[in-house]
């Protein structure tokens, strides 16, 4: 007697219980706390905030814990939560010139006002496993702090080039009007640069990195220099209608990258450097640099360049595929039951094979 | 601010009688769902007349027009009112309950409310959408004293063969351009009292013989 | 009816989002087969798991509705169970496994065998709403093709199939022409179900969450599966009867029963099968099942 598989609900409940057990792991090992993740897995927390589009380190840390360290799963948790939050308004544009920088490097000048600040970087570490970290209860590491207080403003490197007219100014209309909101309007093409940047800011780091890398290897090459990469804390201000002026509502950490790229020019206009821009929540410099390269690649039309057919130049390709929540959902859904469609394919392929075995098809011959 | 999942519904303050704060849905999420279903059913099955209660907007707005506005209009949908409807109390009501973006520019309208004559006057200005986006068109909400006038025969999607709807002649004229415009065009909701009927752009309207 | 969890707004989505989806649904009904863009939200289930269908259902449900959810024709497949549970929790609505009792049916990959009735709403989960997508990946291009009703590419593809295989080699998500104007993807239902799309008394709504599109087929709308005069559309389907309820002319799942290549065919529509069993129909494997209620 054949009995169809039943009990889906119980199977789901049991799977969830098992998941909780697997999440906890060996109970003889102390459980991770959310503050531990927030403080000691900061770059994971930052990535989850950046791609989750929500600046909340505690929530991101909790999502990482819940997701067993699967960052895309954690980003998904944050996104699903974010979309339910009421919106009280939009902040004033952030002033990254007033950033309290913890890291600021320029590849285009040996030194510049504000200085080069290496900050907490892996850049010059030797990638040797540090076995001393395996020991617990180490002495608390402490770095020396500068004696002089940080300057209130750190000018952007781009400003020096701007002053000389060497760098193409950002278009004046770029800041005009309210920017579009990718999470509230369906994506439509052609996209504005504001919309492209918005999509890239929450785009998958790996996808953005690979696209940026492809431009460096010649698929839409645009000769980038990192004019400046800065990481630090910026005040967020919002105008309160009842007060009629903007007040500071909090601080967030950001990573900003401005690239200086190959010059454009024509018979009527002298050549100028062009730029790419990257900005992320939290300290995510690989992502911010990648974003700037891809931004620049997608600006080919506006800058009068040729479309070389490179993936990174193709805004429809990039924007349609850069979101890892969309991508992973659609990719992973193929593990859901598809037996009804597969059955339809089975019947069709059996028919085709039966007919092929029976001899040449007169229709096929007629068609050829 | 709309209620979001994760937050309990906020109790609505009891409004002073006669103010613009009165006359909204008693239970907004539930009443809006019911109102939408009445509208969806009306547009899916032209010829049917559904009840659309639950709102008490200021005169001369019929109850059904108020419920339609509460269910569908908000800050994202420019709302055009026929000149005879531009009274301060109705405008205040739509602004308070729907956060509706009122406009006097017919070309901007996502929803246009008016009697047949007023809508006919501005008809050419109401958007029919574009060939790529025929959905970006205005929806006309036609205020009627009742479902009276000439019996019209309806055919097309949503209709099993033919349906009959009795309407003032002027309504057919509002719908007439649709046949040549499809897939662009303007969809109509007809409201009278607490009742609503739908005429999507696909409906073919002929005067009933005899 | 279960009490609604008051931590959530009715049917989970906020009112602003529901209005946006409702407006899109009305446009979809007014332009049968045309894909209306909508600002799909991130849902608490993954894209690909039916977020489009879930959003359409959430915007459509009233407290009085009775909801049925099927996946592959079955009410007890895990994702159907999960979605049904979601709506019980966030909307407190009644649920059923009986097609006849449901006012709203959310489905993935099937149309119920039982004829739907006027007033019922069938909500499809749609992965890729664009029938031309696999012929032209660019949205900017396919949108133009729809605007111009330029469907030559689709006909060329179908004709190439015939030239190569002697048949149109599409077994599911078989493209249809709606009311003589828009070519539409009916979602990945087997082409066996295509005839049921046409002239149905029920309203059919299609939601694609990741792709941010909604489309619809109003009741009594002409839906034609694309074909050629000399190669008319064939419905297909297994040449067998259900081993449990002996139904013929229904869509059947093939089940492998042993290691020796033995197989049997059973109804894909589990409610239809149950109904026939209750009416006394029996196939060779159709003894009254124990634990049926488990």
PDB file of N, CA and C in Angstrom, chain C residues 159-189:
ATOM      1  N   UNK C 159       9.473  27.256 -33.505  1.00  0.00           N
ATOM      2  CA  UNK C 159       9.597  26.560 -34.780  1.00  0.00           C
ATOM      3  C   UNK C 159      10.919  25.807 -34.874  1.00  0.00           C
ATOM      4  N   UNK C 160      11.959  26.385 -34.267  1.00  0.00           N
ATOM      5  CA  UNK C 160      13.250  25.670 -34.251  1.00  0.00           C
ATOM      6  C   UNK C 160      13.130  24.369 -33.483  1.00  0.00           C
ATOM      7  N   UNK C 161      12.351  24.398 -32.401  1.00  0.00           N
ATOM      8  CA  UNK C 161      12.075  23.172 -31.645  1.00  0.00           C
ATOM      9  C   UNK C 161      11.490  22.105 -32.555  1.00  0.00           C
ATOM     10  N   UNK C 162      10.503  22.520 -33.335  1.00  0.00           N
ATOM     11  CA  UNK C 162       9.825  21.555 -34.204  1.00  0.00           C
ATOM     12  C   UNK C 162      10.811  21.010 -35.226  1.00  0.00           C
ATOM     13  N   UNK C 163      11.642  21.901 -35.768  1.00  0.00           N
ATOM     14  CA  UNK C 163      12.613  21.457 -36.762  1.00  0.00           C
ATOM     15  C   UNK C 163      13.580  20.448 -36.160  1.00  0.00           C
ATOM     16  N   UNK C 164      13.980  20.691 -34.912  1.00  0.00           N
ATOM     17  CA  UNK C 164      14.972  19.827 -34.295  1.00  0.00           C
ATOM     18  C   UNK C 164      14.354  18.556 -33.741  1.00  0.00           C
ATOM     19  N   UNK C 165      13.222  18.693 -33.050  1.00  0.00           N
ATOM     20  CA  UNK C 165      12.673  17.556 -32.295  1.00  0.00           C
ATOM     21  C   UNK C 165      11.372  17.007 -32.866  1.00  0.00           C
ATOM     22  N   UNK C 166      10.765  17.732 -33.782  1.00  0.00           N
ATOM     23  CA  UNK C 166       9.454  17.303 -34.247  1.00  0.00           C
ATOM     24  C   UNK C 166       8.334  17.744 -33.327  1.00  0.00           C
ATOM     25  N   UNK C 167       8.690  18.396 -32.214  1.00  0.00           N
ATOM     26  CA  UNK C 167       7.695  18.877 -31.251  1.00  0.00           C
ATOM     27  C   UNK C 167       8.165  20.207 -30.692  1.00  0.00           C
ATOM     28  N   UNK C 168       7.245  20.953 -30.113  1.00  0.00           N
ATOM     29  CA  UNK C 168       7.637  22.116 -29.329  1.00  0.00           C
ATOM     30  C   UNK C 168       8.188  21.578 -28.007  1.00  0.00           C
ATOM     31  N   UNK C 169       9.474  21.838 -27.767  1.00  0.00           N
ATOM     32  CA  UNK C 169      10.162  21.164 -26.651  1.00  0.00           C
ATOM     33  C   UNK C 169      10.040  21.952 -25.356  1.00  0.00           C
ATOM     34  N   UNK C 170       8.831  22.363 -25.037  1.00  0.00           N
ATOM     35  CA  UNK C 170       8.589  23.049 -23.769  1.00  0.00           C
ATOM     36  C   UNK C 170       7.510  22.270 -23.033  1.00  0.00           C
ATOM     37  N   UNK C 171       7.847  21.795 -21.851  1.00  0.00           N
ATOM     38  CA  UNK C 171       6.924  20.916 -21.133  1.00  0.00           C
ATOM     39  C   UNK C 171       6.201  21.646 -20.022  1.00  0.00           C
ATOM     40  N   UNK C 172       6.804  22.742 -19.533  1.00  0.00           N
ATOM     41  CA  UNK C 172       6.167  23.517 -18.469  1.00  0.00           C
ATOM     42  C   UNK C 172       6.488  24.989 -18.713  1.00  0.00           C
ATOM     43  N   UNK C 173       5.823  25.877 -18.011  1.00  0.00           N
ATOM     44  CA  UNK C 173       5.953  27.320 -18.277  1.00  0.00           C
ATOM     45  C   UNK C 173       5.781  27.568 -19.770  1.00  0.00           C
ATOM     46  N   UNK C 174       4.792  26.894 -20.335  1.00  0.00           N
ATOM     47  CA  UNK C 174       4.545  26.963 -21.775  1.00  0.00           C
ATOM     48  C   UNK C 174       3.858  28.293 -22.091  1.00  0.00           C
ATOM     49  N   UNK C 175       4.427  29.090 -22.998  1.00  0.00           N
ATOM     50  CA  UNK C 175       3.916  30.459 -23.191  1.00  0.00           C
ATOM     51  C   UNK C 175       2.502  30.494 -23.773  1.00  0.00           C
ATOM     52  N   UNK C 176       1.779  31.512 -23.346  1.00  0.00           N
ATOM     53  CA  UNK C 176       0.400  31.670 -23.811  1.00  0.00           C
ATOM     54  C   UNK C 176       0.197  33.098 -24.322  1.00  0.00           C
ATOM     55  N   UNK C 177      -0.827  33.236 -25.154  1.00  0.00           N
ATOM     56  CA  UNK C 177      -1.240  34.560 -25.621  1.00  0.00           C
ATOM     57  C   UNK C 177      -2.542  34.900 -24.913  1.00  0.00           C
ATOM     58  N   UNK C 178      -2.548  36.032 -24.215  1.00  0.00           N
ATOM     59  CA  UNK C 178      -3.702  36.395 -23.409  1.00  0.00           C
ATOM     60  C   UNK C 178      -4.562  37.411 -24.157  1.00  0.00           C
ATOM     61  N   UNK C 179      -5.791  37.053 -24.369  1.00  0.00           N
ATOM     62  CA  UNK C 179      -6.784  37.928 -24.998  1.00  0.00           C
ATOM     63  C   UNK C 179      -6.225  38.537 -26.296  1.00  0.00           C
ATOM     64  N   UNK C 180      -5.443  37.754 -26.999  1.00  0.00           N
ATOM     65  CA  UNK C 180      -4.958  38.173 -28.309  1.00  0.00           C
ATOM     66  C   UNK C 180      -3.894  39.260 -28.295  1.00  0.00           C
ATOM     67  N   UNK C 181      -3.365  39.625 -27.104  1.00  0.00           N
ATOM     68  CA  UNK C 181      -2.428  40.742 -27.090  1.00  0.00           C
ATOM     69  C   UNK C 181      -1.078  40.425 -26.457  1.00  0.00           C
ATOM     70  N   UNK C 182      -1.052  40.029 -25.197  1.00  0.00           N
ATOM     71  CA  UNK C 182       0.229  39.850 -24.504  1.00  0.00           C
ATOM     72  C   UNK C 182       0.623  38.380 -24.420  1.00  0.00           C
ATOM     73  N   UNK C 183       1.857  38.108 -24.810  1.00  0.00           N
ATOM     74  CA  UNK C 183       2.409  36.785 -24.552  1.00  0.00           C
ATOM     75  C   UNK C 183       2.818  36.751 -23.089  1.00  0.00           C
ATOM     76  N   UNK C 184       2.420  35.690 -22.403  1.00  0.00           N
ATOM     77  CA  UNK C 184       2.582  35.614 -20.950  1.00  0.00           C
ATOM     78  C   UNK C 184       3.170  34.267 -20.559  1.00  0.00           C
ATOM     79  N   UNK C 185       3.950  34.290 -19.501  1.00  0.00           N
ATOM     80  CA  UNK C 185       4.448  33.051 -18.911  1.00  0.00           C
ATOM     81  C   UNK C 185       3.455  32.643 -17.810  1.00  0.00           C
ATOM     82  N   UNK C 186       2.897  31.456 -17.906  1.00  0.00           N
ATOM     83  CA  UNK C 186       1.878  31.078 -16.919  1.00  0.00           C
ATOM     84  C   UNK C 186       2.489  30.545 -15.629  1.00  0.00           C
ATOM     85  N   UNK C 187       3.788  30.798 -15.401  1.00  0.00           N
ATOM     86  CA  UNK C 187       4.545  30.234 -14.282  1.00  0.00           C
ATOM     87  C   UNK C 187       4.805  28.769 -14.604  1.00  0.00           C
ATOM     88  N   UNK C 188       5.697  28.124 -13.880  1.00  0.00           N
ATOM     89  CA  UNK C 188       6.080  26.758 -14.293  1.00  0.00           C
ATOM     90  C   UNK C 188       5.017  25.695 -13.976  1.00  0.00           C
ATOM     91  N   UNK C 189       3.817  25.882 -14.472  1.00  0.00           N
ATOM     92  CA  UNK C 189       2.841  24.793 -14.416  1.00  0.00           C
ATOM     93  C   UNK C 189       3.125  23.868 -15.591  1.00  0.00           C
TER      94      UNK C 189
END
